[in-house]
C-alpha cells in the first residue's frame, strides 16, 4: 500500500512568499510491520550483507551483559500483539490472559550475559537499509545505491548517553551470496533499540526549515502570524507542527530542533554535516496529526499504529543522523530531540 500525506492545511508559501527559497524535499519512509527481504528497503529487516564479510561489532568500553534479552523483547511484543488483537469472549477482559501475564512478568531486565567483559566485542544490531531507487532524498555518495544503518543498543558511547550508530554505503550489485543468519547481540540496554521488522512505503514531500533556522525577520513574522501560544485552539494550524518538518522516519529534509534549540553539527574533521536520516519514536502524535497519511487516518488511534517500528529514541523523541559533507565515511553525528 502506498502512503499519502495530504497537502498542508495552509499553503504557507502564499502567506510568506519569501519562504519558498527555503523549501526542501524529504522522503518520508512510512515503515509498517511486514516481512521485508534482503533486497528490500526496510527497518528492522534482513540486510543485504555479503556472506563472506565480517559483521560489525562494538568494542567500546561499557557494560553489555546487563539489560533485556533481545529474544525476550521480541517474545513480549508477540504476546502483547496477539493478546490485544483477540476479541475478548463475553465477560472476559481484553488483553493478556493470566497465563500470558505470568510469561510477561518473567521477562525481566537482568545480568543476562554475565560472562561478557566490558570491552568484549558484541555484534551490532541491524536498524535499517535504504536503496537509493526507493528513497529519492537519500544523501551520500552517488555511486553507492544502498545505505545500511546499524547500532550498538546501549546508551553508553563516546562519553554520551547514546547508542553507537554505524553507517555503511554499498553498491548492491557487488553483493554476491547474502548472509543467511544475521548476528545480533544477546542483550540490549534498552528495548526501544530493537526495531520491529517493517517494510517501507517511501513518499516524497516538501518541508520548510525548523523555525529556528529561518532568517530573523521571517521568523518574527511567522511567530506573529501564529499568535500567542496560550490563546490557540487545539486544532490551530501551526508552522512548527504542521507546516515545517514532517514527523516520523525520513531521509533528507530538515532536522527539527524543538527539543534542544538549533545547533551547528560539525563532523569530527571540522566540516559541516547534512541530515541523512531521522529515526523517530512515533510516526505521529496529538500535536502533528495533519501529517498522518490518509490511509492511516481511520486507525490512527488504534493501539500501536503510530509506533510501527517499536523503536524509542531519547525519552520519546527523534534521533537525527548527520553525515559529513566532505567524506560520508566519517562517523555520523547524532542529535536527539525530545
Ligand atoms: Zn557499544
Ligand atoms: Zn568529516
Tab-separated table of C-alpha atoms and ligand atoms in Angstrom:
chain	number	residue	atom	x	y	z
A	1	UNK	CA	0.000	0.000	0.000
A	2	UNK	CA	1.287	3.456	-0.740
A	3	UNK	CA	1.002	6.225	1.849
A	4	UNK	CA	-0.209	9.706	1.098
A	5	UNK	CA	0.462	12.816	3.105
A	6	UNK	CA	-2.348	15.275	2.464
A	7	UNK	CA	-1.421	18.725	1.227
A	8	UNK	CA	-0.653	21.055	4.132
A	9	UNK	CA	-3.760	22.579	5.763
A	10	UNK	CA	-2.446	26.032	4.820
A	11	UNK	CA	-0.224	26.957	1.885
A	12	UNK	CA	2.292	28.865	3.965
A	13	UNK	CA	4.281	29.995	0.918
A	14	UNK	CA	1.259	32.014	-0.208
A	15	UNK	CA	1.290	33.895	3.067
A	16	UNK	CA	5.097	34.212	3.193
A	17	UNK	CA	6.395	34.039	-0.410
A	18	UNK	CA	9.990	34.513	0.771
A	19	UNK	CA	9.732	31.131	2.496
A	20	UNK	CA	9.744	29.419	-0.906
A	21	UNK	CA	13.507	29.675	-1.332
A	22	UNK	CA	13.930	27.685	1.894
A	23	UNK	CA	11.792	24.712	0.852
A	24	UNK	CA	13.390	21.306	0.540
A	25	UNK	CA	12.101	17.819	-0.161
A	26	UNK	CA	12.310	14.902	2.228
A	27	UNK	CA	11.347	11.279	1.791
A	28	UNK	CA	9.024	10.001	4.489
A	29	UNK	CA	9.789	6.300	4.883
A	30	UNK	CA	6.417	5.221	6.346
A	31	UNK	CA	7.608	1.972	7.972
A	32	UNK	CA	4.839	-0.527	8.655
A	33	UNK	CA	5.035	-4.045	10.152
A	34	UNK	CA	5.880	-6.566	7.458
A	35	UNK	CA	8.320	-9.176	6.238
A	36	UNK	CA	10.927	-7.471	4.029
A	37	UNK	CA	13.524	-9.437	2.071
A	38	UNK	CA	17.271	-8.628	1.930
A	39	UNK	CA	16.680	-6.929	-1.425
A	40	UNK	CA	14.085	-4.524	0.028
A	41	UNK	CA	14.394	-1.199	1.773
A	42	UNK	CA	13.361	-1.851	5.354
A	43	UNK	CA	13.530	-1.026	9.020
A	44	UNK	CA	14.443	-3.998	11.200
A	45	UNK	CA	14.619	-6.261	8.172
A	46	UNK	CA	17.389	-8.514	6.927
A	47	UNK	CA	20.301	-6.575	5.432
A	48	UNK	CA	21.783	-7.304	2.032
A	49	UNK	CA	25.025	-8.402	3.671
A	50	UNK	CA	27.778	-10.366	1.887
A	51	UNK	CA	28.094	-13.855	3.347
A	52	UNK	CA	31.906	-13.532	3.476
A	53	UNK	CA	32.091	-10.099	5.126
A	54	UNK	CA	32.584	-9.831	8.898
A	55	UNK	CA	29.628	-8.410	10.786
A	56	UNK	CA	30.485	-5.159	12.594
A	57	UNK	CA	30.937	-5.211	16.360
A	58	UNK	CA	31.183	-2.728	19.226
A	59	UNK	CA	34.268	-2.923	21.391
A	60	UNK	CA	33.848	0.405	23.144
A	61	UNK	CA	34.071	0.108	26.912
A	62	UNK	CA	30.632	-0.158	28.512
A	63	UNK	CA	28.503	-2.607	30.416
A	64	UNK	CA	26.984	-5.010	27.887
A	65	UNK	CA	25.846	-8.026	29.875
A	66	UNK	CA	23.028	-6.259	31.735
A	67	UNK	CA	19.747	-5.341	30.120
A	68	UNK	CA	16.974	-7.185	28.341
A	69	UNK	CA	17.395	-10.326	26.313
A	70	UNK	CA	16.820	-9.454	22.676
A	71	UNK	CA	14.745	-12.620	22.339
A	72	UNK	CA	12.617	-11.566	25.346
A	73	UNK	CA	11.872	-8.207	23.726
A	74	UNK	CA	10.527	-9.992	20.663
A	75	UNK	CA	8.585	-12.537	22.734
A	76	UNK	CA	6.915	-9.790	24.782
A	77	UNK	CA	5.874	-7.945	21.626
A	78	UNK	CA	4.458	-11.107	20.101
A	79	UNK	CA	2.432	-11.940	23.205
A	80	UNK	CA	1.090	-8.402	23.509
A	81	UNK	CA	0.208	-8.131	19.825
A	82	UNK	CA	-1.666	-11.429	19.926
A	83	UNK	CA	-3.386	-10.641	23.191
A	84	UNK	CA	-4.673	-7.239	22.110
A	85	UNK	CA	-5.764	-8.424	18.681
A	86	UNK	CA	-8.115	-11.043	20.187
A	87	UNK	CA	-11.773	-10.213	20.566
A	88	UNK	CA	-12.478	-10.986	24.240
A	89	UNK	CA	-15.188	-13.549	24.923
A	90	UNK	CA	-18.292	-12.185	26.723
A	91	UNK	CA	-17.399	-11.384	30.313
A	92	UNK	CA	-13.665	-11.572	29.674
A	93	UNK	CA	-11.193	-8.732	29.923
A	94	UNK	CA	-9.328	-7.651	26.794
A	95	UNK	CA	-5.558	-8.074	26.772
A	96	UNK	CA	-3.233	-10.794	28.049
A	97	UNK	CA	-4.595	-13.880	29.774
A	98	UNK	CA	-3.348	-14.782	33.277
A	99	UNK	CA	-1.013	-17.276	31.677
A	100	UNK	CA	0.388	-14.688	29.269
A	101	UNK	CA	0.684	-12.248	32.158
A	102	UNK	CA	2.871	-14.762	34.007
A	103	UNK	CA	5.178	-15.059	30.999
A	104	UNK	CA	5.330	-11.274	30.562
A	105	UNK	CA	6.272	-10.790	34.220
A	106	UNK	CA	9.058	-13.332	33.869
A	107	UNK	CA	10.764	-11.285	31.129
A	108	UNK	CA	12.936	-9.057	33.265
A	109	UNK	CA	15.984	-6.901	32.898
A	110	UNK	CA	18.983	-8.516	34.414
A	111	UNK	CA	22.545	-9.652	34.067
A	112	UNK	CA	21.719	-11.983	31.201
A	113	UNK	CA	25.216	-12.278	29.725
A	114	UNK	CA	27.381	-12.410	32.868
A	115	UNK	CA	30.463	-13.622	31.010
A	116	UNK	CA	30.714	-10.573	28.737
A	117	UNK	CA	33.571	-8.293	29.725
A	118	UNK	CA	33.299	-4.539	29.328
A	119	UNK	CA	35.166	-4.434	26.017
A	120	UNK	CA	34.262	-7.834	24.578
A	121	UNK	CA	33.088	-7.304	21.005
A	122	UNK	CA	29.335	-7.631	20.586
A	123	UNK	CA	27.544	-7.680	17.234
A	124	UNK	CA	25.758	-4.513	16.213
A	125	UNK	CA	22.018	-4.654	15.642
A	126	UNK	CA	20.691	-4.024	12.132
A	127	UNK	CA	18.434	-0.958	12.150
A	128	UNK	CA	17.543	-0.151	8.550
A	129	UNK	CA	18.648	-0.291	4.942
A	130	UNK	CA	17.662	2.166	2.238
A	131	UNK	CA	18.056	1.693	-1.503
A	132	UNK	CA	18.526	4.892	-3.451
A	133	UNK	CA	15.948	3.712	-6.027
A	134	UNK	CA	13.270	3.827	-3.284
A	135	UNK	CA	14.392	6.949	-1.422
A	136	UNK	CA	14.924	9.942	-3.717
A	137	UNK	CA	16.185	12.193	-0.906
A	138	UNK	CA	18.855	9.806	0.292
A	139	UNK	CA	22.142	11.706	0.557
A	140	UNK	CA	25.632	10.260	0.487
A	141	UNK	CA	27.914	9.095	-2.302
A	142	UNK	CA	26.091	8.931	-5.634
A	143	UNK	CA	27.988	5.801	-6.680
A	144	UNK	CA	26.608	3.840	-3.716
A	145	UNK	CA	22.997	2.783	-4.066
A	146	UNK	CA	22.489	1.241	-0.634
A	147	UNK	CA	22.777	2.660	2.883
A	148	UNK	CA	22.825	0.282	5.821
A	149	UNK	CA	22.396	1.516	9.390
A	150	UNK	CA	23.392	-0.496	12.440
A	151	UNK	CA	23.740	0.413	16.089
A	152	UNK	CA	25.076	-0.831	19.393
A	153	UNK	CA	21.941	-0.869	21.565
A	154	UNK	CA	23.403	0.569	24.761
A	155	UNK	CA	23.285	4.188	25.905
A	156	UNK	CA	26.975	4.484	26.596
A	157	UNK	CA	29.175	5.680	23.765
A	158	UNK	CA	31.639	8.484	23.090
A	159	UNK	CA	31.160	9.685	26.661
A	160	UNK	CA	27.492	10.375	25.993
A	161	UNK	CA	24.180	8.736	26.787
A	162	UNK	CA	23.581	7.428	23.264
A	163	UNK	CA	23.840	4.337	21.094
A	164	UNK	CA	26.755	3.969	18.663
A	165	UNK	CA	25.485	4.319	15.091
A	166	UNK	CA	27.380	2.843	12.146
A	167	UNK	CA	26.611	3.743	8.534
A	168	UNK	CA	27.646	1.596	5.636
A	169	UNK	CA	27.418	2.623	1.979
A	170	UNK	CA	27.347	-0.161	-0.584
A	171	UNK	CA	26.987	-0.942	-4.242
A	172	UNK	CA	24.280	-3.562	-4.050
A	173	UNK	CA	25.438	-5.128	-7.327
A	174	UNK	CA	28.693	-6.120	-5.592
A	175	UNK	CA	26.926	-8.278	-3.026
A	176	UNK	CA	27.023	-11.924	-4.073
A	177	UNK	CA	25.857	-14.560	-1.622
A	178	UNK	CA	23.843	-12.966	1.146
A	179	UNK	CA	24.490	-13.751	4.799
A	180	UNK	CA	21.737	-16.154	5.842
A	181	UNK	CA	21.663	-15.591	9.593
A	182	UNK	CA	22.338	-12.109	10.891
A	183	UNK	CA	24.254	-11.855	14.136
A	184	UNK	CA	22.718	-9.761	16.897
A	185	UNK	CA	23.608	-9.005	20.485
A	186	UNK	CA	22.114	-11.359	23.047
A	187	UNK	CA	21.321	-8.478	25.386
A	188	UNK	CA	20.232	-4.903	24.679
A	189	UNK	CA	20.463	-1.952	27.007
A	190	UNK	CA	17.036	-0.739	26.013
A	191	UNK	CA	14.023	-2.461	24.487
A	192	UNK	CA	13.461	0.563	22.254
A	193	UNK	CA	16.642	-0.205	20.328
A	194	UNK	CA	15.197	-3.426	18.871
A	195	UNK	CA	13.446	-2.438	15.643
A	196	UNK	CA	10.432	-4.468	14.650
A	197	UNK	CA	10.509	-5.797	11.122
A	198	UNK	CA	8.932	-3.239	8.772
A	199	UNK	CA	8.561	-2.699	5.052
A	200	UNK	CA	8.676	0.874	3.749
A	201	UNK	CA	6.365	2.907	1.522
A	202	UNK	CA	8.548	5.932	0.817
A	203	UNK	CA	6.859	9.188	-0.158
A	204	UNK	CA	8.490	12.461	-1.130
A	205	UNK	CA	7.022	15.588	0.476
A	206	UNK	CA	8.011	19.237	0.847
A	207	UNK	CA	9.355	20.615	4.113
A	208	UNK	CA	10.292	24.022	5.405
A	209	UNK	CA	13.078	24.617	7.922
A	210	UNK	CA	12.603	24.421	11.660
A	211	UNK	CA	11.527	27.918	12.645
A	212	UNK	CA	14.824	28.479	14.447
A	213	UNK	CA	16.745	28.101	11.195
A	214	UNK	CA	14.884	30.874	9.385
A	215	UNK	CA	16.257	34.399	8.977
A	216	UNK	CA	15.263	36.573	11.955
A	217	UNK	CA	12.886	38.762	10.024
A	218	UNK	CA	10.932	35.861	8.520
A	219	UNK	CA	10.872	34.020	11.826
A	220	UNK	CA	9.409	37.022	13.607
A	221	UNK	CA	6.675	37.429	11.006
A	222	UNK	CA	5.738	33.739	11.257
A	223	UNK	CA	5.772	33.961	15.061
A	224	UNK	CA	3.410	36.919	14.897
A	225	UNK	CA	1.154	35.088	12.420
A	226	UNK	CA	0.964	32.030	14.709
A	227	UNK	CA	-0.106	34.240	17.599
A	228	UNK	CA	0.194	33.677	21.319
A	229	UNK	CA	0.579	30.004	22.164
A	230	UNK	CA	-1.748	30.302	25.163
A	231	UNK	CA	-4.660	31.553	23.060
A	232	UNK	CA	-4.544	28.821	20.424
A	233	UNK	CA	-7.322	26.368	19.654
A	234	UNK	CA	-6.473	22.732	19.925
A	235	UNK	CA	-6.733	22.317	16.157
A	236	UNK	CA	-4.944	25.535	15.229
A	237	UNK	CA	-2.542	25.104	12.314
A	238	UNK	CA	0.995	25.895	13.437
A	239	UNK	CA	4.168	26.415	11.452
A	240	UNK	CA	6.139	24.365	13.953
A	241	UNK	CA	3.944	21.272	13.958
A	242	UNK	CA	2.049	21.313	10.654
A	243	UNK	CA	3.954	23.360	8.081
A	244	UNK	CA	7.670	22.781	8.536
A	245	UNK	CA	9.270	19.444	9.492
A	246	UNK	CA	7.482	16.125	8.889
A	247	UNK	CA	7.322	13.716	11.849
A	248	UNK	CA	8.341	10.065	11.690
A	249	UNK	CA	11.172	8.216	9.981
A	250	UNK	CA	12.508	10.030	6.935
A	251	UNK	CA	15.567	10.643	4.781
A	252	UNK	CA	16.869	14.105	3.949
A	253	UNK	CA	14.903	17.275	4.501
A	254	UNK	CA	15.259	19.337	7.671
A	255	UNK	CA	16.071	18.371	11.244
A	256	UNK	CA	13.734	19.541	13.946
A	257	UNK	CA	15.401	21.400	16.802
A	258	UNK	CA	12.325	21.691	19.008
A	259	UNK	CA	13.955	19.919	21.949
A	260	UNK	CA	17.381	21.494	22.214
A	261	UNK	CA	17.336	24.662	20.144
A	262	UNK	CA	19.377	24.947	16.982
A	263	UNK	CA	22.948	23.793	16.822
A	264	UNK	CA	25.538	23.602	14.084
A	265	UNK	CA	26.521	19.997	13.695
A	266	UNK	CA	30.131	19.619	12.688
A	267	UNK	CA	31.926	16.428	11.776
A	268	UNK	CA	34.961	15.469	13.847
A	269	UNK	CA	37.026	16.689	10.840
A	270	UNK	CA	35.506	20.151	11.266
A	271	UNK	CA	33.357	20.118	8.136
A	272	UNK	CA	29.641	20.812	8.260
A	273	UNK	CA	27.197	17.932	8.101
A	274	UNK	CA	23.869	17.267	6.385
A	275	UNK	CA	20.866	15.461	7.745
A	276	UNK	CA	20.860	11.923	6.432
A	277	UNK	CA	18.079	10.107	8.248
A	278	UNK	CA	15.673	10.751	11.100
A	279	UNK	CA	14.834	7.845	13.386
A	280	UNK	CA	11.586	8.506	15.207
A	281	UNK	CA	9.848	7.006	18.219
A	282	UNK	CA	6.454	7.685	16.660
A	283	UNK	CA	5.037	8.387	13.228
A	284	UNK	CA	2.506	10.897	14.583
A	285	UNK	CA	1.128	12.160	17.857
A	286	UNK	CA	-1.540	14.557	19.047
A	287	UNK	CA	0.477	17.597	18.014
A	288	UNK	CA	1.112	16.757	14.360
A	289	UNK	CA	-1.949	14.849	13.180
A	290	UNK	CA	-2.105	16.737	9.883
A	291	UNK	CA	0.879	14.612	8.757
A	292	UNK	CA	-0.881	11.273	9.398
A	293	UNK	CA	-1.134	9.565	5.984
A	294	UNK	CA	-4.664	9.433	4.584
A	295	UNK	CA	-4.509	5.618	4.547
A	296	UNK	CA	-3.886	5.562	8.321
A	297	UNK	CA	-6.474	8.089	9.454
A	298	UNK	CA	-9.205	5.543	10.235
A	299	UNK	CA	-6.933	3.546	12.540
A	300	UNK	CA	-4.639	6.343	13.710
A	301	UNK	CA	-5.694	5.948	17.349
A	302	UNK	CA	-5.674	2.155	17.441
A	303	UNK	CA	-3.165	0.589	19.801
A	304	UNK	CA	0.374	0.750	18.447
A	305	UNK	CA	-0.368	2.059	14.963
A	306	UNK	CA	1.754	5.179	15.422
A	307	UNK	CA	4.758	3.144	16.654
A	308	UNK	CA	5.225	0.618	13.831
A	309	UNK	CA	8.971	0.129	14.363
A	310	UNK	CA	8.717	-0.037	18.190
A	311	UNK	CA	11.944	1.918	18.276
A	312	UNK	CA	12.249	4.500	21.041
A	313	UNK	CA	14.986	7.097	20.893
A	314	UNK	CA	15.533	9.727	23.536
A	315	UNK	CA	12.669	9.700	26.009
A	316	UNK	CA	10.107	9.512	23.194
A	317	UNK	CA	11.544	11.688	20.516
A	318	UNK	CA	13.629	11.554	17.415
A	319	UNK	CA	17.265	10.953	16.582
A	320	UNK	CA	18.720	12.897	13.685
A	321	UNK	CA	21.694	11.268	11.986
A	322	UNK	CA	24.034	13.745	10.286
A	323	UNK	CA	26.848	12.846	7.931
A	324	UNK	CA	29.970	14.650	6.783
A	325	UNK	CA	29.765	16.723	3.622
A	326	UNK	CA	33.443	16.108	2.845
A	327	UNK	CA	33.627	12.381	3.486
A	328	UNK	CA	30.475	10.355	4.112
A	329	UNK	CA	32.533	7.549	5.629
A	330	UNK	CA	33.374	9.704	8.668
A	331	UNK	CA	31.403	8.623	11.756
A	332	UNK	CA	27.912	10.173	11.848
A	333	UNK	CA	26.871	12.792	14.385
A	334	UNK	CA	23.621	12.450	16.281
A	335	UNK	CA	21.146	14.898	17.732
A	336	UNK	CA	18.286	13.842	19.974
A	337	UNK	CA	15.113	15.882	20.162
A	338	UNK	CA	12.661	15.208	22.988
B	1	LIG	ZN1	28.593	-0.373	22.268
B	2	LIG	ZN1	34.212	14.719	8.212
